[in-house]
Amino acid sequence: MDIFSLGCVIAEMFSDGRQVFDLSELLEYKRGHTPDMPFKSIRDDDVRALLKMMLQLDPSQRAAASVCLTARTFPNYFQDFLHMYMKNFTYGVDGEFVNPDQRIQNIKTKLNTILRAIAPHTEQSDRESGYGDGLVIVLSAVTSQVRALQLTSSKMQVLEMMRIIAQHIRDEFILDRIIPFVMCLVNDTMTTVRAEAIRTLSFCLAMVRKIPKSDVNLFQDYILPGLSTIPEDIEVTVRIALAECIADLAESSHRFLEIGLHDASQTADDDYEILGSYDSELSILRTQVARAVSSLLSDQDNTVKKTLMRSLKKLCHFFGFQQGLV
C-alpha cells in the first residue's frame, strides 16, 4: 500500500467511515484547488498534520513511512518497537520465510518483552482505560495464524497468550478478538486443545464486565449452543474440562443477562434490544445449562461427576436453591 492510499484509509477511519473523495472532489484535489478537502471533517490536529504529510499531491513531497511513524498520532512504541517487530513477523531477521507455527513460537518467546514495551501497567491499571490497546495488533497477529497451525503445542501457546493478553485489553476486544477463535479451538481435533479451549473460554468470559449491546445475548445464541456437544465428547479429559468450568460459565451467562438488562433500562436507544423479559431469558439460560449438567451427572466416568460436584454451590445459586435441590 502506498503512502497516499494509506492516508486515505486513515482519513476515512477518523471521518467515521465517510468517503474521503467522491469523483468530483478527487478531480478538484488533483488540480490542487482544495488541498484541505480530505481533512475538513477531522478535528484532531495531530491527525490532520499527519494526513497533510501523506496526501501531498506531489508524490515526492509525501512523507516516508518512517517519518509518519514519528508523528504524534501514533504511540511511541510504534516507532521504538512495534514497527520492526511486525516487519520481522512474516520474514525473520535473516529474510527467510517463517511458517505459522514458528511465528507463534516467536511471539510466545518474546511476549514478556512485548508486554513491557506496549502495555506497561501497575496492578491498579484499569483495562477499560485502554492502556493495553496496542496489544490488539499483536493479538491479531496471533489469531491470524490459528487456522494454519499444525502443531498441538502451537495451539496451546495461542490459548495461553490469549489468556495473558485478555488481562490487559478492554472487554470489547475480548469479545470480538478472542472469543470467536477460542470457540473455533473448542472443536479442534486434538483432545488437549479442546479441553484447554474450554478453560480459556471460561477464564476470558469471567473477566468481562462491560458488554456491548450487540453481545448481550451471546450465551443464549452462541456460547452455550457451541458447547452443546461437549458433554458427549468421546474424550473424558474434555468432559472433565467442561465439568470444571460449567458453573463459572453459568455465572458469567447470568452476569451478561443482568448487565444487559440494566444497560437496556438506562438507554433510550431503540437498537438496544434484549429479546424477552429477565425471567424468560433466565429460563432459557437455565435450560441450556441444565442440559449440560444433566449429561455430565450421568457420565460413565466418575471423575467427571466428582469434578462437577465441586461446583455444586455455584450451580445451586445459578438455578435457584429450590430448583437446584430438586
XYZ file of C-alpha atoms in Angstrom:
326
model
C 0.000 0.000 0.000
C 1.426 3.407 -0.957
C 1.502 6.401 1.380
C -1.334 8.241 -0.377
C -3.661 5.224 -0.200
C -2.784 4.659 3.447
C -3.526 8.322 4.133
C -6.965 7.891 2.569
C -7.620 4.888 4.818
C -6.586 6.815 7.940
C -8.673 9.819 6.868
C -11.717 7.573 6.448
C -11.134 5.998 9.871
C -11.159 9.408 11.515
C -14.159 10.572 9.471
C -16.499 7.907 10.869
C -16.202 5.828 7.732
C -17.189 8.591 5.345
C -15.662 8.502 1.877
C -12.645 10.817 1.617
C -13.226 11.807 -2.013
C -16.066 11.476 -4.448
C -15.140 11.711 -8.131
C -15.598 15.474 -8.457
C -13.672 16.149 -5.233
C -10.855 13.880 -6.374
C -10.585 15.766 -9.644
C -10.547 19.082 -7.800
C -7.920 17.787 -5.411
C -5.805 16.561 -8.315
C -5.899 20.062 -9.773
C -4.720 21.396 -6.413
C -7.742 23.646 -5.921
C -8.834 22.365 -2.485
C -5.813 20.963 -0.636
C -7.606 20.696 2.716
C -10.608 18.769 1.436
C -9.690 15.365 2.920
C -9.299 16.895 6.390
C -12.383 19.077 6.563
C -14.312 16.811 8.975
C -11.312 15.773 11.139
C -10.919 17.751 14.357
C -7.747 16.168 15.720
C -4.864 18.493 14.853
C -2.245 15.727 15.034
C -4.185 13.543 12.606
C -4.683 16.474 10.250
C -0.949 17.192 10.308
C -0.165 13.553 9.561
C -2.619 13.425 6.655
C -1.216 16.596 5.136
C 2.162 14.865 5.005
C 0.688 11.713 3.459
C -1.724 13.224 0.946
C 0.552 15.705 -0.784
C -0.363 15.981 -4.456
C 3.299 15.686 -5.479
C 4.455 12.121 -4.644
C 7.972 13.354 -3.932
C 6.598 15.582 -1.183
C 4.811 12.807 0.670
C 6.352 11.662 3.941
C 8.129 8.319 4.104
C 6.644 5.604 6.310
C 9.462 6.025 8.834
C 8.618 9.728 9.130
C 4.899 9.011 9.528
C 5.648 6.687 12.426
C 7.244 9.569 14.327
C 4.040 11.624 14.133
C 2.336 12.444 17.418
C -0.709 10.498 16.218
C 0.988 7.189 17.000
C 2.203 5.967 20.403
C 5.977 5.904 20.852
C 6.091 2.126 20.798
C 5.022 2.131 17.121
C 8.400 3.543 16.139
C 10.503 2.246 19.018
C 9.335 -1.378 18.986
C 6.267 -2.467 17.044
C 7.339 -1.364 13.566
C 10.462 -3.511 13.478
C 8.821 -6.393 15.335
C 5.940 -6.684 12.865
C 8.340 -6.223 9.967
C 10.057 -9.441 11.050
C 6.776 -11.266 11.710
C 6.341 -12.860 8.288
C 10.016 -12.962 7.403
C 12.620 -13.448 10.098
C 15.577 -11.173 10.715
C 17.513 -13.200 8.134
C 14.812 -12.672 5.495
C 13.706 -16.310 5.357
C 10.002 -17.219 5.354
C 8.641 -18.148 8.787
C 5.789 -20.655 8.947
C 2.737 -20.090 11.215
C 3.933 -22.441 13.964
C 7.294 -20.665 14.099
C 5.582 -17.273 14.246
C 3.541 -18.344 17.242
C 6.660 -19.709 18.932
C 8.471 -16.417 18.288
C 5.649 -14.324 19.753
C 5.343 -16.575 22.787
C 9.083 -16.376 23.434
C 9.031 -12.565 23.320
C 5.632 -11.980 24.918
C 7.005 -10.529 28.153
C 9.145 -8.104 26.155
C 6.078 -7.152 24.101
C 4.024 -6.530 27.236
C 6.692 -4.293 28.739
C 7.041 -2.308 25.507
C 3.374 -1.874 24.633
C 1.346 -2.180 27.827
C 3.321 -1.114 30.898
C 0.952 -1.016 33.840
C 0.515 -1.306 37.558
C -1.794 -3.624 39.457
C -4.228 -0.710 39.696
C -4.339 -0.195 35.926
C -7.852 -0.364 34.501
C -8.188 -2.432 31.343
C -11.045 -0.195 30.206
C -8.716 2.826 30.241
C -7.210 1.456 27.029
C -3.629 1.224 28.265
C -3.283 -2.146 26.508
C -4.988 -1.284 23.218
C -1.709 -1.685 21.318
C -1.741 -5.368 22.209
C -4.716 -5.811 19.874
C -2.244 -5.569 16.984
C -0.214 -8.421 18.465
C -3.397 -10.348 19.235
C -4.473 -10.004 15.602
C -1.103 -11.363 14.519
C -1.621 -14.349 16.835
C -5.202 -15.134 15.810
C -4.421 -14.738 12.102
C -2.295 -17.895 12.376
C -4.798 -20.112 14.204
C -6.334 -21.918 11.253
C -2.949 -22.633 9.662
C -1.293 -24.145 12.730
C -0.126 -27.743 12.508
C 1.354 -28.364 15.960
C -0.689 -29.002 19.076
C 1.925 -27.146 21.109
C 1.398 -24.029 18.976
C -2.359 -24.091 19.567
C -1.772 -24.463 23.303
C 0.573 -21.467 23.188
C -2.086 -19.451 21.368
C -4.600 -20.187 24.133
C -2.064 -19.258 26.805
C -1.269 -15.973 25.061
C -4.963 -15.199 24.716
C -5.403 -15.542 28.479
C -2.406 -13.300 29.145
C -3.391 -10.613 26.642
C -7.018 -10.671 27.839
C -5.824 -9.359 31.198
C -4.627 -6.144 29.528
C -7.255 -5.285 26.917
C -10.752 -3.898 27.033
C -13.791 -6.157 27.289
C -14.957 -5.361 23.764
C -11.691 -6.725 22.383
C -12.005 -9.893 24.452
C -15.443 -10.473 22.985
C -14.588 -9.536 19.401
C -10.966 -10.658 19.014
C -10.564 -13.618 21.383
C -13.838 -15.456 21.975
C -14.543 -16.406 18.302
C -11.105 -18.002 17.953
C -11.406 -19.839 21.262
C -14.760 -21.222 20.124
C -13.038 -22.415 16.967
C -10.458 -24.288 19.050
C -13.199 -25.823 21.205
C -13.880 -28.000 18.164
C -10.243 -28.804 17.415
C -9.267 -32.358 16.527
C -6.798 -32.603 19.417
C -8.113 -33.530 22.843
C -5.755 -31.325 24.847
C -6.598 -28.311 22.702
C -10.355 -28.784 23.127
C -10.003 -29.103 26.887
C -7.747 -26.062 27.202
C -10.010 -24.025 24.922
C -12.937 -24.641 27.289
C -10.865 -23.425 30.241
C -9.687 -20.387 28.277
C -13.252 -19.570 27.250
C -14.403 -19.659 30.872
C -11.421 -17.584 32.036
C -11.900 -14.842 29.449
C -15.666 -14.571 29.797
C -15.344 -14.337 33.588
C -13.331 -11.136 33.125
C -15.951 -9.300 31.085
C -17.888 -6.603 32.910
C -18.706 -4.171 30.105
C -20.948 -5.716 27.489
C -21.686 -4.071 24.121
C -25.325 -4.133 23.135
C -24.513 -6.498 20.253
C -23.318 -9.170 22.724
C -25.988 -9.202 25.414
C -27.427 -12.481 24.057
C -24.005 -14.016 23.472
C -24.524 -17.004 25.765
C -28.017 -17.908 24.590
C -27.214 -17.590 20.905
C -23.549 -18.557 20.628
C -21.590 -19.804 23.642
C -23.935 -22.424 25.096
C -25.117 -23.783 21.719
C -21.447 -24.001 20.696
C -20.716 -26.130 23.780
C -23.806 -28.314 23.473
C -21.916 -31.316 22.054
C -19.098 -31.245 24.615
C -20.913 -33.387 27.271
C -20.922 -36.187 24.693
C -17.268 -35.766 23.670
C -15.539 -39.116 23.320
C -12.561 -37.953 25.391
C -13.028 -37.868 29.144
C -10.467 -35.079 29.626
C -12.645 -32.756 27.532
C -15.740 -33.632 29.559
C -13.764 -33.045 32.769
C -12.778 -29.600 31.489
C -16.431 -28.728 30.919
C -17.332 -30.077 34.366
C -14.662 -27.781 35.843
C -15.972 -24.728 34.022
C -19.734 -25.133 33.634
C -20.547 -23.362 36.914
C -18.317 -20.395 36.074
C -19.806 -20.241 32.586
C -23.274 -20.277 34.129
C -22.313 -17.399 36.448
C -20.949 -15.421 33.513
C -24.117 -16.009 31.484
C -26.208 -14.716 34.405
C -23.974 -11.636 34.682
C -24.286 -10.933 30.961
C -28.071 -11.067 31.265
C -28.197 -8.776 34.312
C -25.779 -6.213 32.866
C -27.533 -6.267 29.519
C -30.973 -5.699 31.008
C -29.648 -2.983 33.317
C -27.996 -1.135 30.430
C -31.107 -1.529 28.307
C -33.177 0.107 31.039
C -30.747 3.035 31.203
C -30.737 3.871 27.486
C -33.288 5.237 25.074
C -31.540 3.618 22.119
C -34.168 1.724 20.148
C -31.495 -0.605 18.769
C -30.611 -1.834 22.268
C -32.908 -4.799 22.442
C -32.874 -7.946 24.509
C -35.445 -10.463 23.412
C -37.879 -11.293 26.167
C -38.046 -10.415 29.824
C -35.485 -11.158 32.514
C -37.401 -14.225 33.714
C -37.865 -15.695 30.253
C -34.233 -15.119 29.281
C -33.005 -16.576 32.569
C -35.219 -19.598 31.986
C -33.607 -20.124 28.581
C -30.127 -19.928 30.125
C -31.054 -22.351 32.904
C -32.499 -24.817 30.415
C -29.360 -24.730 28.282
C -27.037 -25.137 31.276
C -29.270 -27.834 32.791
C -28.877 -29.990 29.680
C -25.105 -29.894 30.033
C -25.213 -30.533 33.788
C -27.623 -33.434 33.387
C -25.361 -35.093 30.819
C -22.293 -34.593 32.985
C -24.040 -36.017 36.065
C -24.906 -39.169 34.141
C -21.411 -39.532 32.696
C -19.954 -43.026 32.816
C -16.687 -41.722 34.224
C -16.844 -40.984 37.940
C -14.116 -38.351 37.651
C -16.437 -36.180 35.574
C -19.179 -36.411 38.211
C -16.766 -35.743 41.078
C -15.393 -32.705 39.277
C -18.888 -31.336 38.718
C -19.846 -31.825 42.366
C -17.117 -29.389 43.428
C -19.177 -26.631 41.819
C -22.496 -27.635 43.390
C -22.865 -24.435 45.427
C -22.365 -22.182 42.401
C -24.798 -24.243 40.344
C -27.443 -24.105 43.073
C -27.059 -20.350 43.180
C -27.464 -20.156 39.397
C -30.521 -22.396 39.257
C -32.027 -21.035 42.451
C -31.714 -23.110 45.594
C -35.193 -24.622 45.390
C -34.800 -25.672 41.777
C -31.181 -26.670 42.359
C -32.156 -29.090 45.128
C -34.899 -30.761 43.153
